Amino acid sequence: DGGITQSPKYLFRKEGQNVTLSCEQNLNHDAMYWYRQDPGQGLRLIYYSQIVNDFQKGDIAEGYSVSREKKESFPLTVTSAQKNPTAFYLCASTDQPGPVPSEQYFGPGTRLTVT
Amino acid sequence: GIQVEQSPPDLILQEGANSTLRCNFSDSVNNLQWFHQNPWGQLINLFYIPSGTKQNGRLSATTVATERYSLLYISSSQTTDSGVYFCAVVIPGTASKLTFGTGTRLQVTL
């Protein structure tokens, strides 16, 4: 069954700790994205990757880091430098990162709470 | 950057009613998608519609790219239609990065 999986569904951390969110896709998509959603708001782009071993900052990259060592995996680390890490994090992918955008698909999300 | 505005921000309907949601954007786009976010947070793809009209069951969408707006029509609404509807656009040359609107929160009552 093809799709995007994110784990865990809920994550609780103490302030000052780094935490890594998992995103895996078996759609053979080239591009992957991380978005953040705060209550009552739309999604904002954190980081994206169009190809393995390459990634770019999105609109709100400060306090986050990513890696893309495999095509199917794009983990996001929320570092202690992120001032307001509590949010809903969604991962997405698309198969054509070129000039004609393809449809983007989303995983089920991870709710991170930092206290 | 591009501005994506959705209206109305909130909508309450009785089951069976029809509705139209609007998405205005301030710059040229080469992709537009409509999503439904269910109560558990899952974003469900409704339409990939950079231009033209598409229909899927009780839902249909129209994008007029030259006039910078898109409409989502929901007919014969059901309680399962409740949730938040987002439109999201891609600016040409931006690696398919989606810019989201602030959403329309829909509640369908019995």
Short mmCIF file of C-alpha atoms in Angstrom, two decimals:
data_model
loop_
_atom_site.label_atom_id
_atom_site.label_comp_id
_atom_site.label_asym_id
_atom_site.label_seq_id
_atom_site.Cartn_x
_atom_site.Cartn_y
_atom_site.Cartn_z
CA ASP A 1 0.00 0.00 0.00
CA GLY A 2 1.71 3.18 -1.17
CA GLY A 3 1.85 6.29 0.92
CA ILE A 4 3.65 8.54 3.37
CA THR A 5 4.15 7.48 6.97
CA GLN A 6 5.13 9.68 9.88
CA SER A 7 6.09 8.55 13.32
CA PRO A 8 5.35 8.93 16.07
CA LYS A 9 1.81 10.30 15.96
CA TYR A 10 2.28 12.13 19.28
CA LEU A 11 5.59 13.20 20.80
CA PHE A 12 6.28 14.84 24.15
CA ARG A 13 9.63 16.36 25.02
CA LYS A 14 11.18 18.53 27.68
CA GLU A 15 12.46 21.95 26.75
CA GLY A 16 16.11 21.92 25.73
CA GLN A 17 16.04 18.47 24.14
CA ASN A 18 16.47 17.81 20.44
CA VAL A 19 13.86 15.56 18.86
CA THR A 20 13.73 13.84 15.45
CA LEU A 21 10.52 13.27 13.51
CA SER A 22 10.40 10.48 10.97
CA CYS A 23 8.97 10.68 7.44
CA GLU A 24 9.06 7.77 5.01
CA GLN A 25 7.45 7.42 1.58
CA ASN A 26 7.16 4.46 -0.77
CA LEU A 27 5.74 6.44 -3.69
CA ASN A 28 9.14 6.74 -5.38
CA HIS A 29 8.75 10.51 -5.24
CA ASP A 30 11.79 12.69 -5.82
CA ALA A 31 10.84 15.71 -3.71
CA MET A 32 9.95 15.80 -0.04
CA TYR A 33 8.80 18.65 2.20
CA TRP A 34 8.29 19.49 5.87
CA TYR A 35 5.53 21.88 6.95
CA ARG A 36 4.51 23.20 10.32
CA GLN A 37 0.95 24.03 11.36
CA ASP A 38 0.01 26.10 14.40
CA PRO A 39 -3.54 26.07 15.81
CA GLY A 40 -6.06 27.82 13.57
CA GLN A 41 -3.52 28.55 10.86
CA GLY A 42 -2.39 27.24 7.51
CA LEU A 43 0.79 25.30 6.87
CA ARG A 44 4.22 26.91 6.56
CA LEU A 45 7.25 25.37 4.83
CA ILE A 46 10.25 24.45 6.99
CA TYR A 47 12.62 22.57 4.63
CA TYR A 48 12.40 20.77 1.31
CA SER A 49 14.52 18.38 -0.72
CA GLN A 50 14.34 17.80 -4.46
CA ILE A 51 16.97 15.08 -4.63
CA VAL A 52 18.98 12.80 -2.36
CA ASN A 53 21.79 14.52 -0.43
CA ASP A 54 20.41 17.98 -1.20
CA PHE A 55 17.93 20.17 0.67
CA GLN A 56 16.95 23.84 0.97
CA LYS A 57 15.52 26.07 3.67
CA GLY A 58 11.90 27.05 3.51
CA ASP A 59 10.23 30.05 5.09
CA ILE A 60 10.73 29.09 8.74
CA ALA A 61 13.91 26.95 8.88
CA GLU A 62 15.47 28.49 12.00
CA GLY A 63 15.83 25.92 14.79
CA TYR A 64 15.32 22.93 12.50
CA SER A 65 17.63 20.58 10.59
CA VAL A 66 17.06 17.82 8.02
CA SER A 67 18.91 15.12 6.12
CA ARG A 68 18.15 13.24 2.89
CA GLU A 69 20.42 10.22 2.75
CA LYS A 70 17.83 8.00 1.07
CA LYS A 71 15.16 8.83 -1.50
CA GLU A 72 12.38 7.44 0.66
CA SER A 73 13.34 9.13 3.95
CA PHE A 74 13.43 12.77 5.07
CA PRO A 75 13.78 13.09 8.88
CA LEU A 76 13.31 16.45 10.61
CA THR A 77 15.18 17.37 13.79
CA VAL A 78 13.66 20.03 16.01
CA THR A 79 16.57 21.49 17.94
CA SER A 80 16.65 23.29 21.27
CA ALA A 81 17.20 26.51 19.30
CA GLN A 82 13.60 26.45 18.02
CA LYS A 83 11.81 28.96 20.25
CA ASN A 84 8.25 27.62 19.87
CA PRO A 85 8.51 23.97 18.87
CA THR A 86 5.04 22.87 19.98
CA ALA A 87 3.08 22.38 16.75
CA PHE A 88 1.67 19.88 14.27
CA TYR A 89 4.30 18.75 11.74
CA LEU A 90 3.37 17.39 8.33
CA CYS A 91 5.57 15.76 5.73
CA ALA A 92 4.73 15.75 2.04
CA SER A 93 6.11 14.47 -1.24
CA THR A 94 5.70 14.94 -4.97
CA ASP A 95 7.15 13.14 -7.95
CA GLN A 96 8.08 16.02 -10.24
CA PRO A 97 10.03 18.85 -8.65
CA GLY A 98 10.63 20.54 -12.03
CA PRO A 99 8.97 23.51 -13.74
CA VAL A 100 5.54 21.82 -13.98
CA PRO A 101 4.47 21.01 -10.43
CA SER A 102 2.77 17.72 -9.72
CA GLU A 103 0.24 16.99 -7.04
CA GLN A 104 1.64 17.01 -3.52
CA TYR A 105 0.59 14.35 -1.00
CA PHE A 106 0.77 14.52 2.79
CA GLY A 107 1.47 12.15 5.63
CA PRO A 108 -0.77 11.90 8.72
CA GLY A 109 1.40 14.28 10.79
CA THR A 110 3.17 14.30 14.15
CA ARG A 111 1.90 16.40 17.07
CA LEU A 112 4.89 17.63 19.08
CA THR A 113 4.44 19.06 22.56
CA VAL A 114 7.41 20.58 24.35
CA THR A 115 7.07 21.53 28.01
CA GLY B 1 5.52 37.08 -1.13
CA ILE B 2 2.29 35.78 -2.57
CA GLN B 3 -0.87 36.29 -0.52
CA VAL B 4 -3.50 33.53 -0.46
CA GLU B 5 -6.83 34.52 1.05
CA GLN B 6 -9.77 32.24 1.68
CA SER B 7 -13.35 33.15 2.39
CA PRO B 8 -15.42 32.79 4.37
CA PRO B 9 -13.20 31.97 7.37
CA ASP B 10 -16.03 30.08 9.07
CA LEU B 11 -19.18 28.46 7.72
CA ILE B 12 -22.01 26.59 9.42
CA LEU B 13 -24.40 24.62 7.22
CA GLN B 14 -27.33 22.37 7.79
CA GLU B 15 -26.99 18.91 6.27
CA GLY B 16 -28.11 18.92 2.64
CA ALA B 17 -27.20 22.54 1.96
CA ASN B 18 -24.82 23.71 -0.75
CA SER B 19 -21.83 26.01 -0.31
CA THR B 20 -19.10 27.82 -2.22
CA LEU B 21 -15.63 28.42 -0.81
CA ARG B 22 -13.34 30.96 -2.42
CA CYS B 23 -9.55 31.23 -2.73
CA ASN B 24 -7.93 34.44 -4.02
CA PHE B 25 -4.22 34.69 -4.74
CA SER B 26 -2.13 37.74 -5.45
CA ASP B 27 0.33 36.46 -8.07
CA SER B 28 0.55 34.07 -11.00
CA VAL B 29 0.59 30.40 -10.04
CA ASN B 30 1.19 27.18 -11.94
CA ASN B 31 -0.44 24.84 -9.45
CA LEU B 32 -3.39 25.02 -7.12
CA GLN B 33 -4.60 22.30 -4.80
CA TRP B 34 -7.63 22.04 -2.52
CA PHE B 35 -7.37 19.98 0.68
CA HIS B 36 -9.75 18.89 3.40
CA GLN B 37 -8.22 18.62 6.86
CA ASN B 38 -10.24 16.19 8.94
CA PRO B 39 -10.59 16.43 12.75
CA TRP B 40 -7.53 14.19 13.21
CA GLY B 41 -5.37 16.56 11.21
CA GLN B 42 -4.98 14.46 8.07
CA LEU B 43 -4.80 16.51 4.88
CA ILE B 44 -6.91 14.85 2.21
CA ASN B 45 -6.33 15.80 -1.42
CA LEU B 46 -9.50 17.03 -3.05
CA PHE B 47 -8.39 18.63 -6.30
CA TYR B 48 -5.23 19.38 -8.24
CA ILE B 49 -6.54 22.20 -10.40
CA PRO B 50 -4.15 24.82 -11.81
CA SER B 51 -6.89 25.85 -14.24
CA GLY B 52 -10.30 24.77 -15.48
CA THR B 53 -13.07 22.83 -13.79
CA LYS B 54 -13.10 19.39 -12.20
CA GLN B 55 -15.78 17.38 -10.46
CA ASN B 56 -15.58 14.52 -8.00
CA GLY B 57 -18.93 13.34 -6.69
CA ARG B 58 -20.58 16.09 -4.66
CA LEU B 59 -17.52 18.30 -4.92
CA SER B 60 -16.36 20.39 -7.81
CA ALA B 61 -13.73 23.08 -8.28
CA THR B 62 -13.00 25.83 -10.75
CA THR B 63 -9.78 27.81 -11.11
CA VAL B 64 -9.59 30.97 -13.22
CA ALA B 65 -5.84 31.53 -13.20
CA THR B 66 -5.98 34.74 -15.25
CA GLU B 67 -8.26 36.32 -12.64
CA ARG B 68 -6.36 34.75 -9.72
CA TYR B 69 -9.09 32.86 -7.93
CA SER B 70 -10.44 29.38 -7.37
CA LEU B 71 -13.81 28.15 -6.11
CA LEU B 72 -14.71 24.94 -4.33
CA TYR B 73 -18.35 23.86 -4.49
CA ILE B 74 -19.84 21.44 -2.00
CA SER B 75 -23.32 20.19 -2.80
CA SER B 76 -25.73 18.29 -0.54
CA SER B 77 -23.35 18.67 2.40
CA GLN B 78 -22.97 15.86 4.94
CA THR B 79 -21.67 15.90 8.51
CA THR B 80 -18.54 14.11 7.29
CA ASP B 81 -17.72 17.22 5.22
CA SER B 82 -16.95 19.09 8.45
CA GLY B 83 -13.38 20.22 8.93
CA VAL B 84 -11.06 22.82 7.49
CA TYR B 85 -10.66 23.39 3.77
CA PHE B 86 -7.36 24.77 2.50
CA CYS B 87 -6.28 25.97 -0.87
CA ALA B 88 -2.56 26.02 -1.62
CA VAL B 89 -0.66 27.41 -4.60
CA VAL B 90 2.74 27.06 -6.25
CA ILE B 91 4.54 30.04 -7.71
CA PRO B 92 6.40 29.24 -10.97
CA GLY B 93 10.05 28.38 -10.46
CA THR B 94 9.77 27.61 -6.74
CA ALA B 95 10.37 23.83 -6.69
CA SER B 96 6.70 22.95 -6.10
CA LYS B 97 6.64 24.65 -2.69
CA LEU B 98 3.03 25.08 -1.58
CA THR B 99 1.86 28.36 -0.05
CA PHE B 100 -1.28 27.78 1.97
CA GLY B 101 -4.26 29.99 2.64
CA THR B 102 -5.61 30.35 6.18
CA GLY B 103 -8.48 27.99 5.52
CA THR B 104 -12.27 27.86 5.77
CA ARG B 105 -13.63 26.03 8.81
CA LEU B 106 -16.85 24.21 7.86
CA GLN B 107 -19.30 22.74 10.32
CA VAL B 108 -22.22 20.71 8.97
CA THR B 109 -25.03 20.14 11.44
CA LEU B 110 -27.96 17.72 11.40
#
